[in-house]
C-alpha cells in the first residue's frame, strides 16, 4: 500500500485498541489515545525504510536517506544469508527484514527500553520522529507543499506539547504499565502495532509480504504471505483509494468514539 493508506490503517488500529481497552475496563486516557494513534500512524510508515523512494526515507533529509541505504544493505545481507533454495534471488532488501514480525517486535521493544532508560529527551525523540511521519502520512498533500523544516518544526512543537500533557497526573504516562519507573513503557506498543499493520497491508498487495520470517512456510523461509491472488490489488489502485482508505476512516472514527465512551 501507499503511505497515506498505511498511516490511516495505523491510526485506525490504535483507536480500535483503545475501544478494546475500554471494553476490558482498562480505558486509555484521551492523551494516550491521541498520541498512540499518531505514533501508530507514523510507525506504519517505518518498515519502508528499506526503500529509497518511500516517505520515511525522504522525511528527515540526508539522515533518513543514509539510514535507508544502511537498512537496505542490512536487509539484503540477512536475506542472502538465510534464504532457502526455494526463495527467489533478489537484488535489494525491500520487503524483507523490516517487513517481518520479528523486526516489529525488536523496534517496539527498543523504543520502550529507550523511553524508560533515556528519560524525557528519549521520549521527545520518539514522539518527534513518529509525529513527523504521521504528518507526512496523514497530511501528505500539505506536507509535500511545505518545506521539510516546517514539518520538522510542527513535529517538534507537537512532541513537546503532547509530552507535557502526558506528564500530568492521570493523563497516561503510566498507562498500562503502572510500576515505579515504568512511565512511557507503553510507547513501544503502538510502534509494534503500526509496523505489523503495515506488513498486513502489504500482504494484501500483489507481491505479498514475508511477515512470518524466520518461521518457514513450506520450503520457503521468506514466504510472501497474502490472500489468494485473485483477491490482491496493486499499491495505489482504486481498491486502496476508494475502498480501504474510507473504511479505515470509518473504523477509526468508530473505534475512537467507543474508546472515549460515546457508545
Coordinates of C-alpha atoms in Angstrom, one line a residue, residues 1-256:
X1 CA 0.0 0.0 0.0
X2 CA 1.0 3.7 -0.3
X3 CA 2.0 5.9 2.6
X4 CA -1.4 7.6 3.3
X5 CA -3.2 4.3 3.4
X6 CA -0.6 2.8 5.7
X7 CA -0.8 5.8 8.1
X8 CA -4.6 5.7 8.1
X9 CA -4.6 2.0 8.9
X10 CA -2.2 2.5 11.7
X11 CA -4.2 5.2 13.4
X12 CA -7.4 3.2 12.9
X13 CA -5.7 0.2 14.5
X14 CA -4.7 2.1 17.7
X15 CA -8.2 3.6 18.0
X16 CA -9.5 0.0 17.8
X17 CA -7.1 -1.0 20.6
X18 CA -8.5 1.9 22.6
X19 CA -12.0 0.6 22.1
X20 CA -11.0 -2.9 23.1
X21 CA -9.2 -1.5 26.2
X22 CA -12.3 0.4 27.2
X23 CA -14.4 -2.7 26.8
X24 CA -11.9 -4.6 29.0
X25 CA -12.1 -1.9 31.8
X26 CA -8.6 -0.7 31.1
X27 CA -9.6 2.6 29.3
X28 CA -7.0 4.8 27.8
X29 CA -6.8 8.4 29.0
X30 CA -7.6 10.6 26.0
X31 CA -3.9 11.8 25.6
X32 CA -2.8 8.1 25.3
X33 CA -5.5 7.5 22.7
X34 CA -4.5 10.6 20.6
X35 CA -0.7 10.2 21.0
X36 CA -0.9 6.4 20.4
X37 CA -2.9 6.9 17.2
X38 CA -0.3 9.4 15.9
X39 CA 2.6 7.2 16.8
X40 CA 0.9 4.2 15.2
X41 CA 0.2 6.3 12.1
X42 CA 3.9 7.2 11.9
X43 CA 5.2 3.7 12.8
X44 CA 3.0 2.3 10.0
X45 CA 5.4 4.0 7.5
X46 CA 8.6 2.8 9.2
X47 CA 9.1 -0.7 7.6
X48 CA 9.6 1.1 4.2
X49 CA 12.9 2.4 5.4
X50 CA 14.4 -0.2 3.1
X51 CA 13.2 1.7 0.0
X52 CA 14.8 4.9 -1.1
X53 CA 11.6 6.3 -2.6
X54 CA 9.5 5.7 0.5
X55 CA 8.1 8.6 2.6
X56 CA 10.2 7.7 5.6
X57 CA 13.4 7.6 3.6
X58 CA 12.8 11.2 2.5
X59 CA 11.2 12.6 5.7
X60 CA 14.4 13.5 7.5
X61 CA 16.7 14.6 4.7
X62 CA 20.2 13.2 4.5
X63 CA 19.8 11.4 7.8
X64 CA 17.0 9.2 6.7
X65 CA 18.5 8.8 3.2
X66 CA 21.7 7.5 4.7
X67 CA 19.8 5.3 7.2
X68 CA 17.8 3.9 4.3
X69 CA 20.9 2.8 2.5
X70 CA 22.2 1.0 5.6
X71 CA 18.9 -0.7 6.3
X72 CA 18.5 -1.8 2.7
X73 CA 22.0 -3.3 2.7
X74 CA 21.5 -5.0 6.1
X75 CA 18.1 -6.4 4.9
X76 CA 19.6 -7.7 1.7
X77 CA 22.5 -9.3 3.6
X78 CA 20.1 -11.0 6.0
X79 CA 18.0 -12.3 3.1
X80 CA 21.0 -13.7 1.3
X81 CA 22.3 -15.4 4.4
X82 CA 19.0 -17.0 5.4
X83 CA 17.2 -17.7 2.1
X84 CA 16.4 -21.3 1.2
X85 CA 16.9 -22.8 -2.3
X86 CA 13.1 -22.2 -2.9
X87 CA 13.3 -18.5 -2.1
X88 CA 14.0 -16.3 -5.3
X89 CA 17.1 -14.4 -5.8
X90 CA 16.9 -10.6 -5.2
X91 CA 18.9 -7.5 -6.0
X92 CA 17.8 -5.5 -2.9
X93 CA 16.4 -5.7 0.6
X94 CA 12.9 -4.1 0.1
X95 CA 10.1 -6.1 1.7
X96 CA 12.4 -8.4 3.6
X97 CA 13.8 -7.9 7.1
X98 CA 11.9 -4.8 8.0
X99 CA 8.6 -6.4 6.9
X100 CA 8.6 -9.2 9.5
X101 CA 7.0 -9.6 12.9
X102 CA 10.4 -10.0 14.4
X103 CA 11.6 -6.6 13.2
X104 CA 8.3 -5.0 14.5
X105 CA 8.8 -6.5 18.0
X106 CA 12.5 -5.6 18.2
X107 CA 11.8 -2.0 17.2
X108 CA 9.0 -1.7 19.6
X109 CA 10.9 -3.2 22.5
X110 CA 13.9 -0.9 21.7
X111 CA 11.6 2.1 21.8
X112 CA 10.2 1.1 25.1
X113 CA 13.6 0.5 26.7
X114 CA 14.8 3.8 25.3
X115 CA 11.8 5.6 26.7
X116 CA 12.2 4.1 30.2
X117 CA 16.0 4.5 30.4
X118 CA 16.6 7.6 28.4
X119 CA 14.2 9.9 30.2
X120 CA 12.4 12.9 28.8
X121 CA 14.7 13.5 25.9
X122 CA 14.3 10.0 24.7
X123 CA 10.5 10.3 24.9
X124 CA 10.6 13.5 23.0
X125 CA 12.8 12.0 20.3
X126 CA 10.4 9.0 19.9
X127 CA 7.5 11.4 19.7
X128 CA 9.2 13.7 17.3
X129 CA 10.2 11.0 14.8
X130 CA 6.7 9.5 14.7
X131 CA 4.8 12.7 14.7
X132 CA 6.8 13.9 11.7
X133 CA 6.0 10.6 9.9
X134 CA 2.3 10.9 10.9
X135 CA 2.2 14.4 9.3
X136 CA 3.8 13.0 6.2
X137 CA 1.4 10.2 6.0
X138 CA -1.9 11.6 7.2
X139 CA -1.4 15.1 5.8
X140 CA 0.7 14.1 2.8
X141 CA -0.7 16.8 0.4
X142 CA 0.0 19.6 2.8
X143 CA 3.4 18.1 3.8
X144 CA 4.5 17.9 0.2
X145 CA 3.6 21.6 -0.4
X146 CA 5.5 22.6 2.7
X147 CA 9.2 22.6 3.4
X148 CA 10.8 19.9 5.4
X149 CA 11.8 22.4 8.0
X150 CA 8.2 23.4 8.7
X151 CA 7.1 19.8 9.0
X152 CA 10.0 19.2 11.5
X153 CA 9.0 22.3 13.5
X154 CA 5.5 21.0 13.6
X155 CA 6.7 17.6 14.8
X156 CA 9.0 19.1 17.4
X157 CA 6.4 21.5 18.8
X158 CA 3.7 18.8 18.9
X159 CA 6.1 16.4 20.6
X160 CA 6.9 19.0 23.3
X161 CA 3.2 19.9 23.9
X162 CA 2.0 16.3 24.0
X163 CA 4.8 15.1 26.3
X164 CA 3.8 17.9 28.7
X165 CA 0.2 16.8 28.6
X166 CA 1.1 13.1 29.2
X167 CA 3.3 14.1 32.1
X168 CA 0.3 15.5 34.1
X169 CA -1.1 13.1 36.7
X170 CA -3.8 10.8 35.3
X171 CA -3.1 11.7 31.7
X172 CA -1.4 8.4 30.8
X173 CA 2.4 8.5 31.1
X174 CA 2.0 5.4 33.3
X175 CA -0.9 3.8 31.3
X176 CA -1.0 0.0 31.2
X177 CA 2.4 -0.3 32.9
X178 CA 1.9 1.2 36.4
X179 CA 5.0 0.1 38.3
X180 CA 7.6 2.5 39.6
X181 CA 9.9 3.7 36.8
X182 CA 7.7 2.2 34.1
X183 CA 6.4 5.6 32.8
X184 CA 6.2 5.6 29.0
X185 CA 6.9 1.9 28.7
X186 CA 3.7 1.6 26.7
X187 CA 5.2 3.7 23.8
X188 CA 6.5 0.6 22.2
X189 CA 3.0 -0.9 21.8
X190 CA 1.8 1.5 19.0
X191 CA 5.1 1.1 17.3
X192 CA 4.8 -2.7 17.2
X193 CA 1.2 -2.4 16.1
X194 CA 2.0 0.2 13.4
X195 CA 4.7 -2.0 11.8
X196 CA 2.5 -5.1 11.9
X197 CA -0.4 -3.2 10.3
X198 CA 2.0 -2.0 7.6
X199 CA 3.0 -5.6 6.9
X200 CA -0.6 -6.8 6.8
X201 CA -1.4 -4.0 4.4
X202 CA 1.5 -5.0 2.1
X203 CA 0.4 -8.7 2.3
X204 CA -2.8 -7.7 0.6
X205 CA -1.0 -6.4 -2.5
X206 CA 0.2 -8.4 -5.5
X207 CA 3.7 -9.1 -4.0
X208 CA 2.6 -10.3 -0.6
X209 CA 4.8 -9.9 2.5
X210 CA 7.1 -12.2 4.4
X211 CA 5.6 -11.4 7.8
X212 CA 6.3 -14.7 9.4
X213 CA 10.1 -14.8 8.8
X214 CA 12.1 -16.5 10.3
X215 CA 9.4 -19.1 10.6
X216 CA 9.5 -21.2 7.4
X217 CA 6.3 -21.9 5.3
X218 CA 6.7 -25.0 3.2
X219 CA 10.2 -24.9 1.6
X220 CA 10.5 -21.1 1.8
X221 CA 11.9 -19.1 4.7
X222 CA 10.7 -15.8 3.1
X223 CA 7.3 -16.9 2.1
X224 CA 5.2 -13.9 0.9
X225 CA 2.1 -14.2 3.0
X226 CA -1.1 -12.9 1.4
X227 CA -4.7 -13.8 0.3
X228 CA -5.5 -15.8 -2.9
X229 CA -4.0 -13.9 -5.8
X230 CA -7.5 -13.0 -7.2
X231 CA -8.1 -11.0 -4.0
X232 CA -4.9 -9.0 -4.1
X233 CA -4.5 -5.5 -5.6
X234 CA -1.8 -3.2 -6.7
X235 CA -0.5 -0.4 -4.5
X236 CA -2.3 2.8 -5.3
X237 CA -5.1 1.1 -7.1
X238 CA -8.8 2.1 -6.8
X239 CA -9.3 -0.6 -4.2
X240 CA -6.9 1.1 -1.9
X241 CA -8.1 4.7 -2.6
X242 CA -11.9 4.1 -2.9
X243 CA -12.5 1.2 -0.6
X244 CA -9.8 0.7 2.0
X245 CA -9.0 4.3 2.9
X246 CA -12.6 5.3 3.5
X247 CA -13.0 2.0 5.5
X248 CA -10.0 2.9 7.7
X249 CA -11.5 6.4 8.4
X250 CA -14.9 4.9 9.4
X251 CA -13.4 2.2 11.5
X252 CA -11.0 4.7 13.2
X253 CA -13.8 7.1 14.0
X254 CA -16.0 4.3 15.4
X255 CA -13.0 3.0 17.5
X256 CA -12.2 6.4 18.8

